[in-house]
C-alpha cells in the first residue's frame, strides 16, 4: 500500500474512537490495584484498559486489512520479537492503545491512543486520538497535519516558529537519559525559557504540532511513541532527526530523537542542550 485513502483513514479513526468508548473511558478514574501492574519498573504501568483496547483495535484492523502486521506496545511487551517484523512488512500497524498510562491510572486526562500505518518502513498515516476530548491529530505524507475536532471540524496545524533558543520551550525527560548523558542535558535545559516532561508522547506531539512548544528531546525510539507523531510534526512543518543526524524512520531502534521547528533550529537546540 502506497497511501491511505480518505475513507480508510476515517475507518482507522473510528477504531480508536470505539476503543476509547468501549474499553478506555469506562475504566477511567476507576483503576484499582487489581487492574494495574508494573512492567519494566514501578512507574511503568499497564492496566486492563491498555490490554483490552489493544485487542479491540487489533481485531478491527485484522478484519479490515487481513494481511496487516500489527505491532502493539503491549503485545511487544510480551513478545519482543514482534518488532523484528516491522522492517520487512508491506503493511503494518503500530499501535499504542493507551499512551500516558501513568496519567490514566492516576486520574489525569492527559492520555491518548496512537496509531501509525507503516509500509516498508515508511509511515503513510499517523493518527492520535484524545479520548477525554474526543478529538484527533492526523496526517498523511504530503497532505498536511490536521486537528479534527469532536464535531468533525478540521483545522490545519503548524509548528512554532524558530526564533531565539532562550525564548523556546520544550520537552526533555532528563531523568530517563543514560547516566553519562544526563548531567549535560540537565545543564543544557537551563538555556531555554522552560523545559519539562509530560510523560505522554501523544500530548507532547500535540503541543509540538500546534506550536505551543518548540522542541522535544526523546531518550527512546519505540515506534509506537513516535511513528505517528513524527509524521504529524513533519506535516505541520517541523524537522526531526536522531541526535547523530540520522533521519527518523519507525525502524530506527537506537538513539535519541530531537524534534524541532526546522533544521536550523534543530542544530541550535542540540548545541544549546550541551548534548554529547
GROMACS .gro file of N, CA, C and O in nm, residues 69-134:
model
  264
   69UNK      N    1   0.042  -0.652   0.946
   69UNK     CA    2   0.123  -0.690   1.061
   69UNK      C    3   0.095  -0.589   1.172
   69UNK      O    4   0.104  -0.467   1.148
   70UNK      N    5   0.061  -0.637   1.288
   70UNK     CA    6   0.026  -0.547   1.398
   70UNK      C    7   0.136  -0.548   1.503
   70UNK      O    8   0.170  -0.653   1.558
   71UNK      N    9   0.190  -0.430   1.527
   71UNK     CA   10   0.295  -0.410   1.627
   71UNK      C   11   0.234  -0.328   1.740
   71UNK      O   12   0.229  -0.205   1.735
   72UNK      N   13   0.182  -0.397   1.841
   72UNK     CA   14   0.121  -0.329   1.954
   72UNK      C   15   0.216  -0.322   2.071
   72UNK      O   16   0.291  -0.417   2.096
   73UNK      N   17   0.213  -0.211   2.143
   73UNK     CA   18   0.306  -0.195   2.256
   73UNK      C   19   0.292  -0.310   2.356
   73UNK      O   20   0.392  -0.366   2.402
   74UNK      N   21   0.170  -0.345   2.390
   74UNK     CA   22   0.151  -0.449   2.492
   74UNK      C   23   0.188  -0.587   2.438
   74UNK      O   24   0.242  -0.671   2.511
   75UNK      N   25   0.160  -0.612   2.310
   75UNK     CA   26   0.199  -0.739   2.250
   75UNK      C   27   0.350  -0.752   2.246
   75UNK      O   28   0.406  -0.860   2.274
   76UNK      N   29   0.420  -0.643   2.213
   76UNK     CA   30   0.567  -0.646   2.209
   76UNK      C   31   0.624  -0.665   2.349
   76UNK      O   32   0.728  -0.728   2.366
   77UNK      N   33   0.556  -0.610   2.449
   77UNK     CA   34   0.600  -0.630   2.587
   77UNK      C   35   0.602  -0.778   2.622
   77UNK      O   36   0.690  -0.825   2.696
   78UNK      N   37   0.507  -0.853   2.566
   78UNK     CA   38   0.501  -0.997   2.590
   78UNK      C   39   0.594  -1.074   2.497
   78UNK      O   40   0.647  -1.179   2.536
   79UNK      N   41   0.614  -1.025   2.375
   79UNK     CA   42   0.696  -1.095   2.276
   79UNK      C   43   0.776  -0.992   2.197
   79UNK      O   44   0.733  -0.946   2.091
   80UNK      N   45   0.896  -0.954   2.245
   80UNK     CA   46   0.976  -0.850   2.179
   80UNK      C   47   1.014  -0.884   2.034
   80UNK      O   48   1.043  -0.793   1.956
   81UNK      N   49   1.011  -1.010   1.997
   81UNK     CA   50   1.048  -1.047   1.860
   81UNK      C   51   0.950  -0.994   1.756
   81UNK      O   52   0.982  -0.987   1.637
   82UNK      N   53   0.830  -0.954   1.800
   82UNK     CA   54   0.733  -0.896   1.707
   82UNK      C   55   0.788  -0.773   1.636
   82UNK      O   56   0.754  -0.746   1.521
   83UNK      N   57   0.872  -0.699   1.705
   83UNK     CA   58   0.930  -0.577   1.646
   83UNK      C   59   1.012  -0.607   1.522
   83UNK      O   60   1.024  -0.522   1.432
   84UNK      N   61   1.069  -0.726   1.515
   84UNK     CA   62   1.152  -0.762   1.401
   84UNK      C   63   1.073  -0.767   1.271
   84UNK      O   64   1.130  -0.761   1.162
   85UNK      N   65   0.941  -0.778   1.280
   85UNK     CA   66   0.858  -0.789   1.162
   85UNK      C   67   0.831  -0.654   1.096
   85UNK      O   68   0.785  -0.647   0.982
   86UNK      N   69   0.859  -0.545   1.167
   86UNK     CA   70   0.822  -0.413   1.118
   86UNK      C   71   0.899  -0.374   0.992
   86UNK      O   72   0.842  -0.324   0.895
   87UNK      N   73   1.029  -0.399   0.990
   87UNK     CA   74   1.112  -0.350   0.879
   87UNK      C   75   1.076  -0.416   0.746
   87UNK      O   76   1.085  -0.352   0.641
   88UNK      N   77   1.033  -0.541   0.748
   88UNK     CA   78   1.004  -0.611   0.623
   88UNK      C   79   0.859  -0.616   0.585
   88UNK      O   80   0.822  -0.675   0.483
   89UNK      N   81   0.773  -0.554   0.662
   89UNK     CA   82   0.629  -0.565   0.639
   89UNK      C   83   0.584  -0.474   0.523
   89UNK      O   84   0.618  -0.356   0.519
   90UNK      N   85   0.506  -0.530   0.432
   90UNK     CA   86   0.446  -0.447   0.327
   90UNK      C   87   0.345  -0.351   0.388
   90UNK      O   88   0.329  -0.239   0.340
   91UNK      N   89   0.278  -0.397   0.492
   91UNK     CA   90   0.181  -0.311   0.559
   91UNK      C   91   0.178  -0.348   0.707
   91UNK      O   92   0.161  -0.465   0.742
   92UNK      N   93   0.198  -0.249   0.793
   92UNK     CA   94   0.199  -0.272   0.937
   92UNK      C   95   0.123  -0.161   1.009
   92UNK      O   96   0.117  -0.047   0.961
   93UNK      N   97   0.066  -0.198   1.122
   93UNK     CA   98   0.002  -0.101   1.210
   93UNK      C   99   0.080  -0.098   1.340
   93UNK      O  100   0.102  -0.202   1.403
   94UNK      N  101   0.126   0.018   1.378
   94UNK     CA  102   0.199   0.036   1.504
   94UNK      C  103   0.104   0.104   1.601
   94UNK      O  104   0.057   0.215   1.576
   95UNK      N  105   0.075   0.036   1.712
   95UNK     CA  106  -0.034   0.078   1.800
   95UNK      C  107   0.015   0.100   1.943
   95UNK      O  108   0.079   0.013   2.002
   96UNK      N  109  -0.014   0.216   1.996
   96UNK     CA  110  -0.006   0.240   2.139
   96UNK      C  111  -0.149   0.270   2.184
   96UNK      O  112  -0.197   0.381   2.168
   97UNK      N  113  -0.218   0.170   2.236
   97UNK     CA  114  -0.361   0.186   2.262
   97UNK      C  115  -0.393   0.287   2.371
   97UNK      O  116  -0.499   0.350   2.369
   98UNK      N  117  -0.298   0.302   2.465
   98UNK     CA  118  -0.320   0.395   2.576
   98UNK      C  119  -0.186   0.454   2.615
   98UNK      O  120  -0.117   0.405   2.703
   99UNK      N  121  -0.149   0.559   2.545
   99UNK     CA  122  -0.023   0.628   2.573
   99UNK      C  123  -0.048   0.725   2.687
   99UNK      O  124  -0.144   0.802   2.685
  100UNK      N  125   0.042   0.723   2.786
  100UNK     CA  126   0.018   0.804   2.905
  100UNK      C  127  -0.055   0.725   3.011
  100UNK      O  128  -0.137   0.780   3.086
  101UNK      N  129  -0.024   0.595   3.020
  101UNK     CA  130  -0.094   0.508   3.116
  101UNK      C  131  -0.077   0.558   3.259
  101UNK      O  132  -0.169   0.546   3.341
  102UNK      N  133   0.039   0.615   3.291
  102UNK     CA  134   0.061   0.667   3.427
  102UNK      C  135  -0.046   0.771   3.461
  102UNK      O  136  -0.103   0.772   3.570
  103UNK      N  137  -0.073   0.861   3.364
  103UNK     CA  138  -0.178   0.962   3.386
  103UNK      C  139  -0.314   0.894   3.404
  103UNK      O  140  -0.390   0.928   3.495
  104UNK      N  141  -0.346   0.804   3.311
  104UNK     CA  142  -0.474   0.734   3.315
  104UNK      C  143  -0.495   0.666   3.450
  104UNK      O  144  -0.601   0.676   3.511
  105UNK      N  145  -0.392   0.597   3.497
  105UNK     CA  146  -0.402   0.520   3.621
  105UNK      C  147  -0.416   0.609   3.744
  105UNK      O  148  -0.463   0.563   3.848
  106UNK      N  149  -0.376   0.736   3.731
  106UNK     CA  150  -0.383   0.827   3.844
  106UNK      C  151  -0.490   0.935   3.827
  106UNK      O  152  -0.489   1.038   3.895
  107UNK      N  153  -0.584   0.911   3.736
  107UNK     CA  154  -0.699   1.001   3.723
  107UNK      C  155  -0.675   1.128   3.646
  107UNK      O  156  -0.759   1.219   3.648
  108UNK      N  157  -0.562   1.137   3.575
  108UNK     CA  158  -0.534   1.255   3.493
  108UNK      C  159  -0.580   1.231   3.350
  108UNK      O  160  -0.560   1.122   3.296
  109UNK      N  161  -0.642   1.330   3.285
  109UNK     CA  162  -0.693   1.310   3.149
  109UNK      C  163  -0.587   1.320   3.040
  109UNK      O  164  -0.620   1.315   2.921
  110UNK      N  165  -0.460   1.334   3.075
  110UNK     CA  166  -0.355   1.355   2.977
  110UNK      C  167  -0.305   1.220   2.922
  110UNK      O  168  -0.195   1.175   2.952
  111UNK      N  169  -0.388   1.157   2.841
  111UNK     CA  170  -0.351   1.032   2.776
  111UNK      C  171  -0.412   1.030   2.637
  111UNK      O  172  -0.499   1.112   2.604
  112UNK      N  173  -0.366   0.938   2.553
  112UNK     CA  174  -0.417   0.930   2.417
  112UNK      C  175  -0.394   0.793   2.358
  112UNK      O  176  -0.329   0.707   2.419
  113UNK      N  177  -0.449   0.770   2.241
  113UNK     CA  178  -0.430   0.646   2.166
  113UNK      C  179  -0.360   0.681   2.035
  113UNK      O  180  -0.399   0.777   1.967
  114UNK      N  181  -0.257   0.603   1.999
  114UNK     CA  182  -0.174   0.635   1.883
  114UNK      C  183  -0.176   0.519   1.785
  114UNK      O  184  -0.158   0.403   1.823
  115UNK      N  185  -0.193   0.552   1.657
  115UNK     CA  186  -0.190   0.451   1.551
  115UNK      C  187  -0.111   0.506   1.433
  115UNK      O  188  -0.140   0.616   1.384
  116UNK      N  189  -0.011   0.430   1.388
  116UNK     CA  190   0.063   0.464   1.267
  116UNK      C  191   0.050   0.349   1.169
  116UNK      O  192   0.060   0.232   1.208
  117UNK      N  193   0.026   0.380   1.043
  117UNK     CA  194   0.027   0.280   0.937
  117UNK      C  195   0.160   0.293   0.864
  117UNK      O  196   0.195   0.402   0.816
  118UNK      N  197   0.232   0.183   0.857
  118UNK     CA  198   0.368   0.182   0.804
  118UNK      C  199   0.376   0.085   0.687
  118UNK      O  200   0.326  -0.028   0.696
  119UNK      N  201   0.435   0.129   0.577
  119UNK     CA  202   0.454   0.044   0.460
  119UNK      C  203   0.601   0.042   0.424
  119UNK      O  204   0.660   0.146   0.394
  120UNK      N  205   0.661  -0.076   0.433
  120UNK     CA  206   0.804  -0.095   0.401
  120UNK      C  207   0.892   0.008   0.473
  120UNK      O  208   0.978   0.071   0.413
  121UNK      N  209   0.865   0.028   0.599
  121UNK     CA  210   0.947   0.114   0.683
  121UNK      C  211   0.914   0.261   0.674
  121UNK      O  212   0.982   0.343   0.738
  122UNK      N  213   0.810   0.297   0.601
  122UNK     CA  214   0.772   0.438   0.584
  122UNK      C  215   0.633   0.458   0.641
  122UNK      O  216   0.539   0.385   0.610
  123UNK      N  217   0.616   0.562   0.724
  123UNK     CA  218   0.486   0.590   0.782
  123UNK      C  219   0.398   0.659   0.679
  123UNK      O  220   0.434   0.765   0.626
  124UNK      N  221   0.282   0.599   0.650
  124UNK     CA  222   0.192   0.655   0.548
  124UNK      C  223   0.064   0.713   0.609
  124UNK      O  224  -0.016   0.771   0.537
  125UNK      N  225   0.048   0.697   0.738
  125UNK     CA  226  -0.063   0.764   0.807
  125UNK      C  227  -0.032   0.768   0.955
  125UNK      O  228   0.020   0.671   1.011
  126UNK      N  229  -0.063   0.879   1.018
  126UNK     CA  230  -0.045   0.894   1.162
  126UNK      C  231  -0.172   0.948   1.224
  126UNK      O  232  -0.229   1.047   1.173
  127UNK      N  233  -0.218   0.884   1.330
  127UNK     CA  234  -0.342   0.924   1.398
  127UNK      C  235  -0.318   0.923   1.548
  127UNK      O  236  -0.266   0.825   1.602
  128UNK      N  237  -0.353   1.031   1.614
  128UNK     CA  238  -0.352   1.034   1.761
  128UNK      C  239  -0.490   1.078   1.807
  128UNK      O  240  -0.542   1.182   1.764
  129UNK      N  241  -0.550   0.998   1.894
  129UNK     CA  242  -0.684   1.027   1.947
  129UNK      C  243  -0.672   1.062   2.095
  129UNK      O  244  -0.593   1.002   2.168
  130UNK      N  245  -0.753   1.158   2.138
  130UNK     CA  246  -0.754   1.204   2.277
  130UNK      C  247  -0.893   1.170   2.334
  130UNK      O  248  -0.989   1.246   2.314
  131UNK      N  249  -0.906   1.056   2.402
  131UNK     CA  250  -1.038   1.005   2.443
  131UNK      C  251  -1.122   1.103   2.524
  131UNK      O  252  -1.243   1.112   2.503
  132UNK      N  253  -1.063   1.174   2.617
  132UNK     CA  254  -1.142   1.264   2.702
  132UNK      C  255  -1.197   1.382   2.620
  132UNK      O  256  -1.311   1.423   2.639
  133UNK      N  257  -1.117   1.433   2.527
  133UNK     CA  258  -1.161   1.545   2.444
  133UNK      C  259  -1.242   1.499   2.323
  133UNK      O  260  -1.320   1.576   2.268
  134UNK      N  261  -1.217   1.377   2.279
  134UNK     CA  262  -1.288   1.324   2.163
  134UNK      C  263  -1.234   1.373   2.030
  134UNK      O  264  -1.298   1.356   1.926
   0.00000   0.00000   0.00000
